[in-house]
PDB file of C-alpha atoms in Angstrom:
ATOM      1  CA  UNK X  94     -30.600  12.889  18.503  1.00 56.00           C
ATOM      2  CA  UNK X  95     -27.124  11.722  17.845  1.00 56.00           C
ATOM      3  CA  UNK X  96     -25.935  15.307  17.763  1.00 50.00           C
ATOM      4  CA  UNK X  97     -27.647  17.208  20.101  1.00 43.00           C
ATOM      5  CA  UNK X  98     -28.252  14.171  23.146  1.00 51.00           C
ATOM      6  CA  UNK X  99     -24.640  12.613  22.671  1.00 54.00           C
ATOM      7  CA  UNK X 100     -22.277  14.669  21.263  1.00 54.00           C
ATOM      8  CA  UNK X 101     -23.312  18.318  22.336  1.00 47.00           C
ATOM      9  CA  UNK X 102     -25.092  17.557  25.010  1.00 51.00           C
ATOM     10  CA  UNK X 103     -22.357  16.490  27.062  1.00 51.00           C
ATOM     11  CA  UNK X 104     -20.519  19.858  26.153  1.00 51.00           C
ATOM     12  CA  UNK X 105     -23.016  21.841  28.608  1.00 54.00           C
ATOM     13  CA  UNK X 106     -22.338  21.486  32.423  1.00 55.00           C
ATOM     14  CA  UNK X 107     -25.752  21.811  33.049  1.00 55.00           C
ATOM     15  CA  UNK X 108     -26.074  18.275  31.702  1.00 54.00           C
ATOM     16  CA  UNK X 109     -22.925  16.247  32.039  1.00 54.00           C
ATOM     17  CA  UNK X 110     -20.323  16.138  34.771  1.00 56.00           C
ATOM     18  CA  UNK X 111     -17.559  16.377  32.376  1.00 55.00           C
ATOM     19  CA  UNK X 112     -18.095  20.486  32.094  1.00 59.00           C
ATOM     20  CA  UNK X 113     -14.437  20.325  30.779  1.00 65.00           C
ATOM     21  CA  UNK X 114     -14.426  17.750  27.821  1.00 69.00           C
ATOM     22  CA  UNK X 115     -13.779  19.321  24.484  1.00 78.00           C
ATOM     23  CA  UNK X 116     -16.471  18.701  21.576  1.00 75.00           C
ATOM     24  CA  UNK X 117     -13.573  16.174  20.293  1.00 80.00           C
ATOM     25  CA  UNK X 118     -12.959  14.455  23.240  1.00 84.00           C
ATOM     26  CA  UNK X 119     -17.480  14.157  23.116  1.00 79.00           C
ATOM     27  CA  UNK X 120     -17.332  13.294  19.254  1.00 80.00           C
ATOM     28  CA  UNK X 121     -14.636  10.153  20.217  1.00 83.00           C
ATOM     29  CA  UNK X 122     -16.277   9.201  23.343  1.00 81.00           C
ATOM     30  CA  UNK X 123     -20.129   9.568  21.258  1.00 78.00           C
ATOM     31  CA  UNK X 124     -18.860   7.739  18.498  1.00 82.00           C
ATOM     32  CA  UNK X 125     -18.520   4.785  20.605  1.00 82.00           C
ATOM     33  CA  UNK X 126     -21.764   3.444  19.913  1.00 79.00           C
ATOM     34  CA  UNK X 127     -22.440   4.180  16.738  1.00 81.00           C
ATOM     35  CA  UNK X 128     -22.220   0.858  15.286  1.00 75.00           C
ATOM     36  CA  UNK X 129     -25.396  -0.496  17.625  1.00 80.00           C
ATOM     37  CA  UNK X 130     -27.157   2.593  18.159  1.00 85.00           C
ATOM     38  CA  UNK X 131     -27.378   2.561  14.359  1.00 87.00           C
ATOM     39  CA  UNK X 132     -27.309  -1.148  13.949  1.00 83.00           C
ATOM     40  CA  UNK X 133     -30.514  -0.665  12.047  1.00 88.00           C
ATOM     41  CA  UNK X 134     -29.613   1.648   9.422  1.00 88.00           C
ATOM     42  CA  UNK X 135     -25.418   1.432   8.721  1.00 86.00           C
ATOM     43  CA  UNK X 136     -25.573   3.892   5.911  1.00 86.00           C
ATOM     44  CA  UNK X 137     -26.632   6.335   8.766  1.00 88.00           C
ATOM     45  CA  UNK X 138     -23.813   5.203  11.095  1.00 88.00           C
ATOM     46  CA  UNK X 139     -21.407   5.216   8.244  1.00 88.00           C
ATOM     47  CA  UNK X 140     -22.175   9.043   7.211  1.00 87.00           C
ATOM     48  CA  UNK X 141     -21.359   9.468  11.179  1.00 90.00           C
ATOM     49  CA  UNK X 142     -18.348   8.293  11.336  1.00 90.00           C
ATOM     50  CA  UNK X 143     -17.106   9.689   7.954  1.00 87.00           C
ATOM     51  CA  UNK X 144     -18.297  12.689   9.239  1.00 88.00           C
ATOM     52  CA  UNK X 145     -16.180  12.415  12.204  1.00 90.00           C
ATOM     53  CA  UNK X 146     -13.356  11.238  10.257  1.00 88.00           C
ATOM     54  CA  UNK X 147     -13.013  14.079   8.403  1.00 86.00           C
ATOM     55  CA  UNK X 148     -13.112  16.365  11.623  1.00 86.00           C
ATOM     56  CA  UNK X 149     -10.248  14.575  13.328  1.00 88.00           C
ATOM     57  CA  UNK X 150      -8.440  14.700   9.828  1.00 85.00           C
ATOM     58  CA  UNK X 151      -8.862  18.227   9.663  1.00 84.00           C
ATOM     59  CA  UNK X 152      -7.474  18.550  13.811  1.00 86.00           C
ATOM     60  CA  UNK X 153      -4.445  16.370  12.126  1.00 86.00           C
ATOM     61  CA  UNK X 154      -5.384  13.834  14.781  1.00 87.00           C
ATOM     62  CA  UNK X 155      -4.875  10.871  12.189  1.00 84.00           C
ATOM     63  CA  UNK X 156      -4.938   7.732  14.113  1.00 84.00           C
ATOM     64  CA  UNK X 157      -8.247   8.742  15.366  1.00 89.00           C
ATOM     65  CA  UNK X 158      -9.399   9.636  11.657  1.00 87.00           C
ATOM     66  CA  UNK X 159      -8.297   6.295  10.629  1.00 85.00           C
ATOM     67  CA  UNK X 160     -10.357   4.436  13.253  1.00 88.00           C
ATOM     68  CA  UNK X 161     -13.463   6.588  11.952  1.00 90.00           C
ATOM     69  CA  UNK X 162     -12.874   6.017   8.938  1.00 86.00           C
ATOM     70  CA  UNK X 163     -12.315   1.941   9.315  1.00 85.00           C
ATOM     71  CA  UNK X 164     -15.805   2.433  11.296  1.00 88.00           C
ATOM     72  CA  UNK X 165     -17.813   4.092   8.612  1.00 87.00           C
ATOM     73  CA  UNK X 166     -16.190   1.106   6.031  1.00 83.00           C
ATOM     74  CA  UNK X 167     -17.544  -1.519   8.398  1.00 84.00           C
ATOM     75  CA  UNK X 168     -21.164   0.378   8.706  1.00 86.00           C
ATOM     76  CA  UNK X 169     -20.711   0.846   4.566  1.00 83.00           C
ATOM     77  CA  UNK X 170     -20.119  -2.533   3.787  1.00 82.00           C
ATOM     78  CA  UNK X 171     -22.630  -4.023   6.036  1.00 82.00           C
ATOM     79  CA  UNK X 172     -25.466  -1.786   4.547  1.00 79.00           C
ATOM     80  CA  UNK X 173     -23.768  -1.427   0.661  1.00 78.00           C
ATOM     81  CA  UNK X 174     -20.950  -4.355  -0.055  1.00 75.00           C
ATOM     82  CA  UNK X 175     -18.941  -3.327  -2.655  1.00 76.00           C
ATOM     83  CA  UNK X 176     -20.369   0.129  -3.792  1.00 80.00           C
ATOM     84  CA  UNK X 177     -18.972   3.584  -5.060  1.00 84.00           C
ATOM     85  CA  UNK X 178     -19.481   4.429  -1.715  1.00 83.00           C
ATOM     86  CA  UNK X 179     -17.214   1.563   0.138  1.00 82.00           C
ATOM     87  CA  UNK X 180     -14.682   2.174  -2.495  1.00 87.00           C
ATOM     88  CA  UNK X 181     -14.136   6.198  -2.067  1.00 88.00           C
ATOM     89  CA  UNK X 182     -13.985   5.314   1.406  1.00 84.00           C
ATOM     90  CA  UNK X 183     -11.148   2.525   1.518  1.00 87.00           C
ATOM     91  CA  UNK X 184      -9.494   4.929  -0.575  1.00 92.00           C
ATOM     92  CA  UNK X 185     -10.122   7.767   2.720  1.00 86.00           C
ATOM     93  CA  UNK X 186      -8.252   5.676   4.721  1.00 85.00           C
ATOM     94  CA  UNK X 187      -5.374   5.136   2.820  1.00 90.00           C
ATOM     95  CA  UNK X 188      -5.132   9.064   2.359  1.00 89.00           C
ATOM     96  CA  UNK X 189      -5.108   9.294   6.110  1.00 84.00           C
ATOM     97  CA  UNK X 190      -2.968   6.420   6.207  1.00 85.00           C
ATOM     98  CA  UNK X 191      -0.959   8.658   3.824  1.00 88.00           C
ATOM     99  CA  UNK X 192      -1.024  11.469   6.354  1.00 85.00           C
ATOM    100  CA  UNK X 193      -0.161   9.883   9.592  1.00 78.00           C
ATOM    101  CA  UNK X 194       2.493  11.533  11.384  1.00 71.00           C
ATOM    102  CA  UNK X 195       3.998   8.189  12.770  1.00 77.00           C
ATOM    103  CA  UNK X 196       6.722   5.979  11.314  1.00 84.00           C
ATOM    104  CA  UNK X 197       4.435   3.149  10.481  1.00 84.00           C
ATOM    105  CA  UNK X 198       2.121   5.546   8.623  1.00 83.00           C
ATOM    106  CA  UNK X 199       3.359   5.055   5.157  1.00 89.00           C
ATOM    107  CA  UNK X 200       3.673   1.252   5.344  1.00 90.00           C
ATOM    108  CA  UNK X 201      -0.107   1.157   6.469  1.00 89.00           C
ATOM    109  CA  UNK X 202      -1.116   3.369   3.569  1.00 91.00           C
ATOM    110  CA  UNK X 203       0.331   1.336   1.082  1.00 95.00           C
ATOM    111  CA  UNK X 204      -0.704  -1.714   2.744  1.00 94.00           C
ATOM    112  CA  UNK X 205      -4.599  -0.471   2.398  1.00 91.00           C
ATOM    113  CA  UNK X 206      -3.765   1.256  -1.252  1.00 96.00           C
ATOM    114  CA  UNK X 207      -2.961  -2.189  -2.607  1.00 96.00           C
ATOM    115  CA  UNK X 208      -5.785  -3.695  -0.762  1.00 93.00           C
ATOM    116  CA  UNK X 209      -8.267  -1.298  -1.740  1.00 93.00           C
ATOM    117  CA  UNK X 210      -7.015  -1.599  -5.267  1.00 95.00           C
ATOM    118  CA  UNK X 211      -7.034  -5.247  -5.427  1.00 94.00           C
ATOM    119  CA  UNK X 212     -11.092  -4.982  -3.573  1.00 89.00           C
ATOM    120  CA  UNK X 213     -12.435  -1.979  -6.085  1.00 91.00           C
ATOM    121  CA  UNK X 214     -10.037  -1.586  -8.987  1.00 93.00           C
ATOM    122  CA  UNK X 215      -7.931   1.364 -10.371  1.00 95.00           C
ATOM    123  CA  UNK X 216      -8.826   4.847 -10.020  1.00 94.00           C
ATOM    124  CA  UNK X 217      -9.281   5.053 -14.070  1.00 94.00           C
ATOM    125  CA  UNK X 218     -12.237   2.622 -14.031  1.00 93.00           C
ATOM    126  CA  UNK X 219     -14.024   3.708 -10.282  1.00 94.00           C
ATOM    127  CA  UNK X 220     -16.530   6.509 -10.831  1.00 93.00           C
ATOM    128  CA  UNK X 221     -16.475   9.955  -8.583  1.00 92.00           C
ATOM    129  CA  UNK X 222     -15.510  10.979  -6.137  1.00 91.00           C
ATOM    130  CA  UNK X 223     -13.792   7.441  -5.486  1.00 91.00           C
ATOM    131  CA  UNK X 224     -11.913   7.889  -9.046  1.00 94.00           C
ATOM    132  CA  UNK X 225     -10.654  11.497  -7.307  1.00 95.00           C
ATOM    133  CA  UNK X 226      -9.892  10.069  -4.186  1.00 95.00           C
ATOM    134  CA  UNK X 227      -8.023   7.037  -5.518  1.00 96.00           C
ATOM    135  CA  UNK X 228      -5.880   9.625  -7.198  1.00 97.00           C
ATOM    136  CA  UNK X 229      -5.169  11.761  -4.341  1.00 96.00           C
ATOM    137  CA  UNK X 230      -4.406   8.650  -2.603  1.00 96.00           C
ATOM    138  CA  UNK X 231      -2.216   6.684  -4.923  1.00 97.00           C
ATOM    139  CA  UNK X 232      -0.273  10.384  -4.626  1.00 97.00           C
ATOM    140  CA  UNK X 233       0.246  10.758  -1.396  1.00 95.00           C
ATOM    141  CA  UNK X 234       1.498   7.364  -1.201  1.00 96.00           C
ATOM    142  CA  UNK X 235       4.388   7.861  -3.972  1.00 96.00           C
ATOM    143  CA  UNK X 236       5.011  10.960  -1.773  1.00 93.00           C
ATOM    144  CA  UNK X 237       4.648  10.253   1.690  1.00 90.00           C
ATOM    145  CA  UNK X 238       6.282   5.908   1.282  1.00 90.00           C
ATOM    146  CA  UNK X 239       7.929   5.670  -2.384  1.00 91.00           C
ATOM    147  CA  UNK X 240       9.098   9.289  -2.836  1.00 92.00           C
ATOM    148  CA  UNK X 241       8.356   9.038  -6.166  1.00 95.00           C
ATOM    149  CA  UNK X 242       7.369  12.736  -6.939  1.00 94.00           C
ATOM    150  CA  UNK X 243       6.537  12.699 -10.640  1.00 96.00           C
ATOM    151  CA  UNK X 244       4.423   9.666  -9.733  1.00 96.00           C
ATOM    152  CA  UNK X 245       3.296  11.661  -7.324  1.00 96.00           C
ATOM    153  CA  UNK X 246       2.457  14.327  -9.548  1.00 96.00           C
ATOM    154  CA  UNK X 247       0.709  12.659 -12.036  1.00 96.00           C
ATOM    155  CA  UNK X 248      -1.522  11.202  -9.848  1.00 96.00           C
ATOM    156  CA  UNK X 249      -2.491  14.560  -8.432  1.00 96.00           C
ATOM    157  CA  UNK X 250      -3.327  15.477 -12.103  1.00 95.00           C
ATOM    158  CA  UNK X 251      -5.451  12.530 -12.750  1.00 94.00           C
ATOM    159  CA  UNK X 252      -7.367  13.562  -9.590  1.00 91.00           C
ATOM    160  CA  UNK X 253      -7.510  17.179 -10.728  1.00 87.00           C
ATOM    161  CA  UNK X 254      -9.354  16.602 -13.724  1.00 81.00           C
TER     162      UNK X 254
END
């Protein structure tokens, strides 16, 4: 119902008044109420919003992938604390972090990769994907804060393996 009465719905003029809202303008406005709608079952609003994230992430529109993101952590940790799952995503939002095409980007990323290192441990001892996306993210940080490129490098390895 999430999809088709929320987000697509309000794509057809037949049914909203907002005939010219893009399907990313409906998937930030539906994504609003995630949290409660799904209050019951996180893991559900968690896979939403991750879901989302990765859209916006793929439109570039970081700062809105990073608040999807945070959201699916939230939903993740109140449904799973401290899981495979919560770790590949704190390590999702430091890649996006990573990505951010603002000044404070970098900072934030490695801000959340030592959190998120401290919280679920290196990427040698997590199992996958959150190994792989450790990785990626510990190399886009020595890239995109430290430029450190053979850091960089071998941290793309490690995640290539």
């Amino acid at each position: 119902r999430f999809l088709s009465d929320d987000l697509l719905a309000a794509a057809d003029p037949a049914l909203s008044d907002a005939s010219a809202e893009t399907v990313a303008e409906a998937a930030r406005r539906a994504s609003l109420d995630l949290l409660s709608r799904f209050r019951q079952n996180p893991e559900i609003a968690a896979r939403l919003h991750h879901a989302l994230g990765k859209v916006f992430v793929a439109r570039g529109e970081y700062a809105e992938a990073r608040r999807q993101f945070a959201l699916s952590s939230q939903a993740l940790e109140r449904a799973n604390p401290g899981t495979a799952a919560t770790a590949a995503m704190a390590f999702e939002v430091v890649i996006a972090e990573a990505m951010a095409n603002d000044e404070a980007g970098p900072a934030r990323a490695v801000a959340r990769l030592e959190q998120a290192t401290a919280r679920h441990g290196q990427p040698e001892q997590l199992p996958f994907p959150g190994n792989q996306l450790a990785f990626q993210a510990r190399g886009l940080v020595a890239m995109s804060a430290r430029n450190q490129p053979e850091a960089a490098l071998a941290a793309f390895s490690s995640a290539a393996r």
